[in-house]
Amino acid sequence: MDLIPAPRSVVTGPGPGSGTGEVRLTAHSRLRAGPGTEGVGHWLRTALGQATGLPLHEGCEPGDDGIRLRLDPDLGPEEYRLVSDPDGVLIEGGSAAGVFWGAQTLRQLLGPDTYRRAPLGPDRARSVPHLTIEDAPRFRWRGLMLDVARHFMPKEGVLRYLDLMAAHKLNVFHFHLTDDQGWRIEIERHPRLTEIGSWRARTKTGHRASPLWEEKPHGGYYTRDDIREIVAYAAERHITVVPEIDVPGHSQAAIAAYPELGNTDVIAASIEGGNSLSVWDTWGINPNVLAPTDNTLRFYEGVFEEVLELFPSEFVHIGGDECPKEQWRSSETAQARIRELGLADEDELQSWFVGHFDAWLSARGRRLIGWDEILEGGLAKGAAVSSWRGYAGGIAAARAGHDVVMCPEQQVYLDHRQDPGPDEPVPIGWVRTLEDVYRFEPVPPELTPEEARHVLGTQANLWTEVMEDHARVDYQAFPRLAAFAEVAWSALPAPAERDFTGFEQRMTTHYRRLDALGVAYRPPTGPLPWQRRPGVLGRPIDGPPPHR
Ligand code: ACM
């Protein structure tokens, strides 16, 4: 069956009193979605209908062996049970989400061609062997972060990634919407954010030390209706979208649109021939950060008001990473603010900035989440941390009683190269192979069981400086995202005891699913010729990752 992620238990074989050994779906098979599962029924009928051509009419006839969906209040919220027996296929879940994950399993059981959008022919097998699967996720936060700022991914590509996440039982889409290189979400009250901030005139090709440029404009943004569609499409797949609006660093695109957001007293002095910045066209950590003024706070409150209208998620990500302090050190306005607030230094100014939005979001019933730099200088109780600079930030946060999402760059930054060979396209970072990701453990052993309860889950991050289109994103994400999904969902043993050989064997089938889905993954034998980027400079880091 080669299920990925592996379920908690599978008992194969006929149940009591059964006959033939499999459920065959035919033109007469029906799909009956019980109360509370109608949305899953609609999704399943559409997905299986496209791939098989079967109508799967609503309802249940005597003697019919179709598919039934229903809630079982005795199961946990995302838990499900899938039974295939002479009565057909029954999927029960503790909530619609549980039933949905069961429906994803059913799709895998029906074979790789079930991932296609049209049937390959009338005679293809559409059967499920008799079995019972019981399953539930290890973590409630099984995330994927996609950076659409460095390279824009048009809406169709985002919807496709939501489908790919659902197929892997991932349920949090961290949507990195703003950065120095682009602002990707329409904000009605500040139209220049997208008029000016959503595109750049040219783009660095490869690592920032590369001499190459792509000399053409790059850009794009999501309208408010695009965002509504993305959020609704995700919700149909039981995926929560967590928006990220990065402050106070990673903000050059916003400053290009509204120069008064920047530290104008120092920027004016540093730019030749004028005092306005443009959207950044290269990579790295950017010195141009937000000015800590009331104007900036009011501006971003307005941005977040619109963000809250569009995104119902409990968590809102405010970035908070990589905010160089040089401009604040030399800006008279920033220094006056430090004195007025009685702060010790620029680090406390950053903490004050983050704290402002922490309180602002809490007052509106939401929770702030930010990169682990936000821990520096203290953090309000309800705030959570994305631990990216290794495990340390997450350990400190959990010990201080904060919830944590573990996404250490040394383990699950999927922009990092996946093989040491010379053919990897634009190789950056450490070598993180499929096996490395499979052996990634989100909960560090240093934490007590009580502290470990603060680990909400884990997330893989896709930064797109060196991924110019969706095929490049696919290449970096897959197959490693399949291993990551198993880490996030399945109750795997300790890293050294994990059966990677068994996982690789299951991957043989999973590659056929990815083929059917049209995913441009990295083949186990290495990149295909058109997946290489000869001559484009990367920045490989040699040696073992420092936090291992
Ligand atoms: C990050 O990678 N700067 C969060």
Coordinates of C-alpha atoms and ligand atoms in Angstrom, one line a residue:
M1 CA 0.0 0.0 0.0
D2 CA 3.0 2.2 0.5
L3 CA 1.2 4.9 2.4
I4 CA 3.0 8.2 3.1
P5 CA 2.8 9.4 5.8
A6 CA 2.7 6.0 7.5
P7 CA -0.5 5.5 9.5
R8 CA -0.5 4.4 13.1
S9 CA -1.9 1.0 12.3
V10 CA -3.1 -1.1 9.4
V11 CA -4.7 -4.5 9.7
T12 CA -5.1 -6.1 6.4
G13 CA -7.4 -8.9 5.3
P14 CA -11.1 -9.6 5.4
G15 CA -13.0 -8.5 8.4
P16 CA -15.6 -10.8 10.0
G17 CA -17.8 -12.5 7.5
S18 CA -16.3 -10.9 4.4
G19 CA -16.0 -12.4 1.0
T20 CA -14.0 -11.2 -2.0
G21 CA -11.1 -9.3 -0.4
E22 CA -11.6 -5.9 -1.9
V23 CA -14.0 -3.0 -2.5
R24 CA -14.4 -2.2 -6.2
L25 CA -15.7 1.2 -7.1
T26 CA -18.0 1.1 -10.1
A27 CA -20.4 3.4 -11.9
H28 CA -23.0 2.3 -9.4
S29 CA -21.0 3.1 -6.3
R30 CA -22.3 5.9 -4.2
L31 CA -20.8 8.3 -1.8
R32 CA -22.7 9.1 1.3
A33 CA -21.5 12.0 3.4
G34 CA -23.1 12.1 6.9
P35 CA -23.9 15.2 8.8
G36 CA -20.8 17.4 9.3
T37 CA -18.8 15.7 6.5
E38 CA -20.6 17.2 3.5
G39 CA -17.5 19.3 2.6
V40 CA -15.2 16.3 2.6
G41 CA -17.8 14.5 0.5
H42 CA -17.8 17.3 -2.1
W43 CA -14.0 17.3 -2.2
L44 CA -13.7 13.5 -2.5
R45 CA -16.4 13.2 -5.2
T46 CA -14.6 15.9 -7.2
A47 CA -11.1 14.4 -6.8
L48 CA -12.1 10.8 -7.4
G49 CA -14.6 11.8 -10.1
Q50 CA -12.0 13.6 -12.1
A51 CA -9.5 10.7 -11.8
T52 CA -11.9 7.8 -12.4
G53 CA -14.8 9.3 -14.3
L54 CA -17.1 7.6 -11.8
P55 CA -20.2 9.7 -10.8
L56 CA -20.2 8.6 -7.1
H57 CA -23.8 9.8 -6.7
E58 CA -24.9 10.9 -3.3
G59 CA -26.7 8.4 -1.2
C60 CA -26.7 4.7 -0.3
E61 CA -28.6 1.9 -1.8
P62 CA -29.3 -1.5 -0.3
G63 CA -26.4 -3.8 -1.3
D64 CA -24.3 -0.9 -2.5
D65 CA -20.7 -1.0 -1.5
G66 CA -19.6 2.6 -2.0
I67 CA -18.0 5.1 0.3
R68 CA -19.5 6.4 3.5
L69 CA -18.2 9.3 5.6
R70 CA -19.2 10.1 9.1
L71 CA -18.2 11.7 12.3
D72 CA -17.4 9.6 15.4
P73 CA -17.2 11.8 18.5
D74 CA -15.1 9.2 20.3
L75 CA -12.2 9.9 18.0
G76 CA -9.7 12.8 18.5
P77 CA -10.2 15.9 16.3
E78 CA -7.8 14.9 13.5
E79 CA -8.1 11.1 14.1
Y80 CA -9.7 8.8 11.6
R81 CA -10.6 5.2 11.1
L82 CA -10.9 3.7 7.6
V83 CA -12.6 0.3 7.2
S84 CA -12.8 -1.4 3.8
D85 CA -15.0 -4.5 4.0
P86 CA -17.9 -6.2 2.2
D87 CA -20.1 -3.2 3.1
G88 CA -17.8 -0.8 1.2
V89 CA -15.4 1.8 2.5
L90 CA -16.3 3.6 5.7
I91 CA -14.2 6.6 6.9
E92 CA -15.0 8.0 10.3
G93 CA -13.3 10.9 11.9
G94 CA -13.4 12.9 15.1
S95 CA -14.1 16.0 13.0
A96 CA -14.4 16.8 9.3
A97 CA -10.6 17.3 9.3
G98 CA -10.1 13.7 10.5
V99 CA -12.5 12.4 7.8
F100 CA -10.6 14.5 5.3
W101 CA -7.2 13.0 6.2
G102 CA -8.9 9.6 5.9
A103 CA -10.1 10.6 2.4
Q104 CA -6.5 11.4 1.5
T105 CA -5.5 7.9 2.6
L106 CA -8.3 6.4 0.5
R107 CA -6.9 8.3 -2.5
Q108 CA -3.5 6.7 -1.9
L109 CA -5.1 3.2 -1.5
L110 CA -6.8 3.6 -4.9
G111 CA -3.5 3.9 -6.7
P112 CA -1.3 6.7 -8.1
D113 CA -3.6 7.4 -11.1
T114 CA -6.2 8.6 -8.6
Y115 CA -4.0 11.8 -8.5
R116 CA -4.7 12.6 -12.1
R117 CA -7.3 15.1 -13.3
A118 CA -8.9 12.8 -15.9
P119 CA -9.3 9.0 -16.2
L120 CA -6.7 7.2 -18.3
G121 CA -9.2 4.6 -19.5
P122 CA -12.2 2.7 -18.4
D123 CA -10.5 -0.5 -17.3
R124 CA -8.1 0.8 -14.7
A125 CA -8.4 -0.8 -11.3
R126 CA -10.4 1.2 -8.7
S127 CA -10.3 -1.1 -5.8
V128 CA -9.4 -0.9 -2.1
P129 CA -8.3 -4.1 -0.4
H130 CA -10.2 -5.1 2.7
L131 CA -8.4 -3.6 5.7
T132 CA -8.8 -1.4 8.8
I133 CA -6.6 1.7 9.2
E134 CA -6.5 3.7 12.5
D135 CA -4.5 6.9 12.3
A136 CA -3.9 10.3 14.0
P137 CA -1.3 12.9 13.7
R138 CA 1.6 13.3 16.1
F139 CA 1.6 17.1 15.8
R140 CA -1.2 19.6 15.4
W141 CA 1.0 22.1 13.4
R142 CA 2.4 20.4 10.3
G143 CA 3.5 23.3 8.3
L144 CA 5.0 24.5 5.1
M145 CA 6.3 28.0 4.7
L146 CA 6.4 29.4 1.2
D147 CA 8.3 32.6 0.4
V148 CA 6.4 34.4 -2.4
A149 CA 8.3 37.6 -1.8
R150 CA 11.7 36.7 -3.3
H151 CA 10.0 35.1 -6.3
F152 CA 6.3 35.6 -6.7
M153 CA 4.2 32.4 -7.2
P154 CA 1.1 33.2 -9.1
K155 CA -2.2 32.2 -7.4
E156 CA -2.6 29.0 -9.4
G157 CA 0.7 27.8 -8.1
V158 CA -0.3 28.5 -4.5
L159 CA -3.6 26.6 -4.9
R160 CA -1.6 23.7 -6.3
Y161 CA 0.7 23.8 -3.3
L162 CA -2.3 23.6 -1.0
D163 CA -3.3 20.5 -2.9
L164 CA 0.2 19.0 -2.5
M165 CA 0.1 19.8 1.2
A166 CA -3.3 18.1 1.6
A167 CA -2.0 15.0 -0.2
H168 CA 0.7 14.9 2.5
K169 CA -1.6 15.6 5.4
L170 CA 0.1 19.0 6.1
N171 CA -2.2 21.5 7.7
V172 CA -0.6 24.9 8.2
F173 CA 0.4 27.1 5.2
H174 CA 2.7 29.8 6.4
F175 CA 2.4 32.5 3.7
H176 CA 5.5 34.7 3.6
L177 CA 3.9 37.7 1.9
T178 CA 6.3 40.6 2.4
D179 CA 10.0 41.1 2.2
D180 CA 12.7 43.5 0.9
Q181 CA 12.2 42.1 -2.6
G182 CA 8.5 42.4 -2.9
W183 CA 5.1 43.1 -1.2
R184 CA 2.6 40.6 -2.4
I185 CA -0.8 41.4 -0.8
E186 CA -3.1 44.2 -1.8
I187 CA -3.8 46.5 1.1
E188 CA -6.7 48.8 0.2
R189 CA -5.7 51.8 2.3
H190 CA -2.1 51.7 1.2
P191 CA -2.2 51.1 -2.6
R192 CA 1.4 52.0 -3.3
L193 CA 2.5 48.8 -1.3
T194 CA 1.5 46.9 -4.4
E195 CA 1.7 49.6 -7.1
I196 CA 5.4 50.2 -6.2
G197 CA 6.3 47.4 -3.8
S198 CA 5.2 44.4 -5.8
W199 CA 7.8 44.5 -8.5
R200 CA 11.4 45.1 -9.1
A201 CA 13.3 46.1 -12.2
R202 CA 15.8 43.3 -12.2
T203 CA 16.8 40.3 -10.1
K204 CA 20.1 38.8 -9.0
T205 CA 20.5 35.3 -10.5
G206 CA 22.0 32.9 -8.0
H207 CA 23.7 33.7 -4.7
R208 CA 24.3 37.4 -4.0
A209 CA 27.9 37.1 -4.8
S210 CA 27.0 36.0 -8.3
P211 CA 27.7 38.5 -11.1
L212 CA 24.6 37.6 -13.0
W213 CA 21.4 39.5 -13.2
E214 CA 18.1 38.7 -14.9
E215 CA 17.5 42.0 -16.6
K216 CA 13.7 42.0 -16.7
P217 CA 11.0 43.2 -14.3
H218 CA 9.8 40.6 -11.8
G219 CA 6.6 41.0 -9.8
G220 CA 3.1 40.2 -8.9
Y221 CA 0.7 40.3 -6.0
Y222 CA -2.5 38.8 -4.7
T223 CA -5.7 40.9 -4.8
R224 CA -7.9 40.8 -1.7
D225 CA -10.2 38.4 -3.6
D226 CA -7.2 36.2 -4.5
I227 CA -6.4 36.0 -0.8
R228 CA -10.0 35.2 0.0
E229 CA -10.0 32.4 -2.6
I230 CA -6.7 31.0 -1.3
V231 CA -7.9 31.0 2.3
A232 CA -11.2 29.3 1.4
Y233 CA -9.4 26.8 -0.8
A234 CA -7.1 26.0 2.1
A235 CA -10.1 25.7 4.5
E236 CA -11.8 23.2 2.2
R237 CA -8.6 21.1 2.6
H238 CA -8.5 21.7 6.4
I239 CA -5.4 23.8 6.0
T240 CA -5.0 27.0 8.0
V241 CA -3.2 29.9 6.3
V242 CA -0.9 31.9 8.6
P243 CA 0.0 35.2 6.9
E244 CA 3.4 36.7 7.5
I245 CA 3.9 40.5 7.3
D246 CA 7.6 41.0 8.2
V247 CA 8.5 43.9 10.7
P248 CA 10.7 45.7 11.5
G249 CA 13.3 44.3 9.2
H250 CA 12.9 42.8 5.8
S251 CA 10.8 45.8 4.9
Q252 CA 12.5 47.6 2.0
A253 CA 9.7 47.0 -0.5
A254 CA 7.3 48.8 1.9
I255 CA 9.8 51.6 2.4
A256 CA 10.2 51.9 -1.4
A257 CA 6.5 52.4 -1.6
Y258 CA 6.2 54.8 1.4
P259 CA 9.6 56.3 2.1
E260 CA 8.4 57.8 5.4
L261 CA 8.3 54.3 6.8
G262 CA 12.1 54.2 6.7
N263 CA 14.7 55.9 8.8
T264 CA 14.6 59.0 6.5
D265 CA 17.2 60.9 8.4
V266 CA 19.9 58.3 7.7
I267 CA 18.7 56.9 4.4
A268 CA 18.8 60.3 2.8
A269 CA 22.4 60.6 3.7
S270 CA 23.3 57.1 2.4
I271 CA 21.7 57.1 -1.0
E272 CA 23.5 58.8 -3.9
G273 CA 21.4 61.3 -5.8
G274 CA 18.2 61.0 -3.8
N275 CA 16.5 59.8 -0.7
S276 CA 14.2 57.0 -1.9
L277 CA 14.9 53.3 -2.0
S278 CA 13.7 50.9 -4.7
V279 CA 12.4 47.4 -4.2
W280 CA 15.6 45.3 -3.5
D281 CA 16.9 43.3 -6.4
T282 CA 19.5 41.2 -4.6
W283 CA 19.7 38.9 -1.6
G284 CA 21.0 39.0 2.0
I285 CA 20.3 40.8 5.2
N286 CA 19.1 44.3 4.4
P287 CA 20.1 47.4 6.5
N288 CA 17.0 49.3 5.6
V289 CA 14.5 48.7 8.4
L290 CA 11.4 50.4 9.6
A291 CA 11.6 53.7 11.5
P292 CA 10.3 53.2 15.1
T293 CA 7.8 56.1 14.8
D294 CA 4.1 56.5 15.6
N295 CA 3.5 56.9 11.9
T296 CA 5.0 53.4 11.2
L297 CA 2.9 51.9 14.0
R298 CA -0.3 53.4 12.7
F299 CA 0.5 52.4 9.1
Y300 CA 1.1 48.8 10.1
E301 CA -1.9 48.6 12.4
G302 CA -3.9 49.6 9.2
V303 CA -2.1 46.8 7.3
F304 CA -2.8 44.2 10.0
E305 CA -6.5 45.3 10.2
E306 CA -6.9 44.3 6.6
V307 CA -4.9 41.2 7.2
L308 CA -7.2 40.1 10.0
E309 CA -10.2 40.7 7.9
L310 CA -8.8 38.3 5.3
F311 CA -7.2 35.6 7.4
P312 CA -9.2 33.9 10.2
S313 CA -6.2 32.1 11.6
E314 CA -5.5 32.3 15.3
F315 CA -1.8 33.0 14.6
V316 CA -0.5 36.0 12.7
H317 CA 3.2 36.0 11.9
I318 CA 5.1 39.3 12.2
G319 CA 8.5 38.1 11.1
G320 CA 10.8 39.9 13.5
D321 CA 14.0 38.2 12.1
E322 CA 17.3 39.7 10.9
C323 CA 16.7 43.4 11.8
P324 CA 20.2 45.1 11.7
K325 CA 20.4 47.9 14.2
E326 CA 22.9 50.2 12.4
Q327 CA 20.2 52.6 11.1
W328 CA 18.6 52.9 14.5
R329 CA 22.0 53.6 16.0
S330 CA 22.7 56.5 13.7
S331 CA 19.1 57.8 13.4
E332 CA 18.4 60.8 15.6
T333 CA 14.7 60.0 15.5
A334 CA 15.3 56.4 16.6
Q335 CA 17.6 57.5 19.4
A336 CA 15.0 60.1 20.6
R337 CA 12.5 57.3 20.7
I338 CA 14.8 55.1 22.8
R339 CA 15.3 57.9 25.3
E340 CA 11.6 58.7 25.4
L341 CA 10.6 55.1 26.1
G342 CA 13.4 54.7 28.6
L343 CA 14.9 51.8 26.7
A344 CA 18.5 50.6 27.2
D345 CA 19.4 50.1 23.5
E346 CA 18.3 49.2 20.0
D347 CA 17.7 45.6 20.9
E348 CA 15.1 46.8 23.4
L349 CA 13.6 49.0 20.7
Q350 CA 13.1 46.0 18.5
S351 CA 11.5 44.2 21.5
W352 CA 9.2 47.3 22.1
F353 CA 8.2 47.2 18.4
V354 CA 7.3 43.5 18.5
G355 CA 5.6 44.0 21.9
H356 CA 3.4 46.7 20.4
F357 CA 2.0 44.3 17.8
D358 CA 1.8 41.4 20.3
A359 CA -0.5 43.5 22.5
W360 CA -2.4 44.8 19.4
L361 CA -3.1 41.3 18.1
S362 CA -4.0 39.9 21.5
A363 CA -6.5 42.7 22.0
R364 CA -8.1 41.4 18.8
G365 CA -8.3 37.8 19.9
R366 CA -5.3 36.7 17.8
R367 CA -1.9 35.4 18.7
L368 CA 1.5 36.7 17.5
I369 CA 4.1 34.3 16.1
G370 CA 7.5 35.4 15.0
W371 CA 11.0 34.1 14.2
D372 CA 13.1 33.3 17.3
E373 CA 14.8 36.7 17.4
I374 CA 11.5 38.0 19.0
L375 CA 12.5 36.2 22.2
E376 CA 15.3 38.7 22.7
G377 CA 14.1 41.3 25.2
G378 CA 11.1 39.4 26.5
L379 CA 7.8 38.4 24.9
A380 CA 4.2 38.4 26.0
K381 CA 2.8 35.1 27.3
G382 CA 0.5 34.2 24.4
A383 CA 3.1 34.7 21.7
A384 CA 4.7 31.8 19.9
V385 CA 8.1 31.3 18.2
S386 CA 9.2 29.8 14.9
S387 CA 12.6 28.3 15.9
W388 CA 14.8 28.7 12.8
R389 CA 18.3 29.3 14.0
G390 CA 18.6 25.7 15.3
Y391 CA 16.8 24.3 18.2
A392 CA 18.1 26.8 20.8
G393 CA 15.4 29.5 20.3
G394 CA 12.7 26.8 20.5
I395 CA 14.1 25.3 23.7
A396 CA 14.4 28.7 25.4
A397 CA 10.9 29.6 24.3
A398 CA 9.3 26.3 25.5
R399 CA 11.1 26.7 28.9
A400 CA 9.7 30.2 29.2
G401 CA 6.2 28.8 28.5
H402 CA 5.8 29.9 24.9
D403 CA 4.5 27.7 22.2
V404 CA 7.0 26.7 19.5
V405 CA 7.1 25.6 15.9
M406 CA 10.3 23.8 15.2
C407 CA 11.8 24.7 11.8
P408 CA 15.6 24.7 12.3
E409 CA 17.5 25.9 9.2
Q410 CA 20.1 23.1 9.7
Q411 CA 17.4 20.5 9.2
V412 CA 14.3 21.7 7.3
Y413 CA 15.2 24.6 5.1
L414 CA 14.4 23.0 1.9
D415 CA 16.2 25.7 -0.2
H416 CA 19.4 24.0 1.0
R417 CA 20.9 21.6 -1.4
Q418 CA 19.9 17.9 -1.2
D419 CA 23.1 16.3 -2.5
P420 CA 26.8 17.2 -2.4
G421 CA 27.2 16.6 -6.1
P422 CA 28.2 19.2 -8.7
D423 CA 25.0 19.0 -10.6
E424 CA 22.7 20.4 -7.9
P425 CA 21.1 23.6 -9.2
V426 CA 22.4 26.8 -7.5
P427 CA 23.6 24.8 -4.4
I428 CA 23.2 26.8 -1.2
G429 CA 23.5 25.8 2.5
W430 CA 24.2 22.4 4.0
V431 CA 23.6 19.1 2.3
R432 CA 20.2 17.9 3.6
T433 CA 19.4 14.6 2.0
L434 CA 16.1 12.8 1.9
E435 CA 17.4 10.6 4.7
D436 CA 18.5 13.6 6.8
V437 CA 15.0 15.0 6.6
Y438 CA 13.5 11.6 7.4
R439 CA 15.7 11.5 10.5
F440 CA 14.8 15.0 11.7
E441 CA 13.4 15.1 15.2
P442 CA 11.2 18.1 16.0
V443 CA 11.3 17.7 19.8
P444 CA 14.8 18.1 21.3
P445 CA 15.6 15.6 24.0
E446 CA 16.6 18.5 26.4
L447 CA 12.9 19.3 27.0
T448 CA 11.0 17.8 29.8
P449 CA 7.6 16.3 28.9
E450 CA 5.9 19.4 30.3
E451 CA 8.1 21.7 28.2
A452 CA 7.8 19.5 25.1
R453 CA 4.0 20.1 25.2
H454 CA 4.8 23.6 24.0
V455 CA 6.1 22.2 20.7
L456 CA 3.0 22.7 18.6
G457 CA 4.7 21.0 15.8
T458 CA 7.1 21.5 13.0
Q459 CA 7.4 23.3 9.6
A460 CA 9.5 23.0 6.5
N461 CA 10.5 26.4 5.0
L462 CA 10.9 27.2 1.3
W463 CA 12.8 30.4 0.8
T464 CA 12.9 31.2 -2.9
E465 CA 15.9 33.4 -3.6
V466 CA 17.3 30.7 -5.9
M467 CA 13.9 29.3 -7.0
E468 CA 12.6 31.4 -9.8
D469 CA 9.5 29.3 -10.7
H470 CA 7.3 26.5 -9.5
A471 CA 9.4 23.8 -11.1
R472 CA 12.4 25.0 -9.0
V473 CA 10.2 25.1 -5.9
D474 CA 9.1 21.5 -6.7
Y475 CA 12.7 20.4 -7.1
Q476 CA 13.7 21.7 -3.7
A477 CA 10.5 20.6 -1.9
F478 CA 10.3 17.1 -3.3
P479 CA 10.9 14.3 -2.4
R480 CA 12.0 15.8 0.9
L481 CA 8.6 17.2 1.8
A482 CA 7.2 13.6 1.7
A483 CA 9.8 12.6 4.4
F484 CA 9.0 15.8 6.3
A485 CA 5.3 15.0 6.2
E486 CA 6.0 11.6 7.8
V487 CA 8.1 13.2 10.5
A488 CA 5.2 15.7 11.2
W489 CA 2.4 13.1 11.1
S490 CA 3.6 9.7 12.0
A491 CA 4.7 8.5 15.5
L492 CA 8.3 7.6 14.3
P493 CA 10.9 6.1 16.6
A494 CA 14.0 8.0 17.6
P495 CA 16.0 9.2 14.5
A496 CA 18.7 6.5 14.5
E497 CA 16.0 3.8 14.7
R498 CA 13.9 5.0 11.8
D499 CA 13.4 2.6 8.9
F500 CA 14.7 4.8 6.1
T501 CA 15.1 1.8 3.8
G502 CA 11.4 1.0 4.3
F503 CA 10.5 4.6 3.6
E504 CA 12.6 4.6 0.4
Q505 CA 10.7 1.5 -0.7
R506 CA 7.4 3.2 -0.1
M507 CA 8.7 6.2 -2.0
T508 CA 8.8 4.0 -5.2
T509 CA 5.0 4.2 -5.2
H510 CA 5.0 7.8 -4.0
Y511 CA 7.1 8.9 -6.9
R512 CA 4.3 7.6 -9.2
R513 CA 1.8 9.7 -7.2
L514 CA 4.1 12.7 -7.6
D515 CA 4.3 12.0 -11.3
A516 CA 0.6 11.8 -11.6
L517 CA 0.4 15.2 -9.8
G518 CA 2.9 16.7 -12.1
V519 CA 5.5 17.4 -9.4
A520 CA 9.0 18.2 -10.8
Y521 CA 10.8 16.5 -7.9
R522 CA 14.5 15.6 -7.8
P523 CA 14.9 12.1 -9.0
P524 CA 16.9 9.7 -6.7
T525 CA 19.5 9.5 -9.4
G526 CA 20.1 13.3 -9.5
P527 CA 18.8 16.3 -11.5
L528 CA 17.5 15.9 -15.0
P529 CA 19.5 18.0 -17.5
W530 CA 16.9 20.7 -17.5
Q531 CA 16.8 20.8 -13.7
R532 CA 20.5 21.9 -13.6
R533 CA 21.6 25.5 -13.6
P534 CA 25.2 25.3 -14.9
G535 CA 27.2 28.4 -14.2
V536 CA 24.9 30.0 -11.6
L537 CA 26.8 30.6 -8.4
G538 CA 25.4 29.1 -5.2
R539 CA 27.0 29.1 -1.7
P540 CA 27.5 25.6 -0.5
I541 CA 28.4 25.3 3.2
D542 CA 30.7 22.3 3.9
G543 CA 31.0 20.3 7.0
P544 CA 28.3 19.2 9.4
P545 CA 25.6 21.6 10.4
P546 CA 26.6 23.3 13.6
H547 CA 23.5 22.5 15.6
R548 CA 23.5 18.8 15.1
Ligands
ACM1 C1 14.9 33.4 8.4 O1 15.3 32.4 7.7 N1 15.5 34.6 8.3 C2 13.7 33.3 9.3

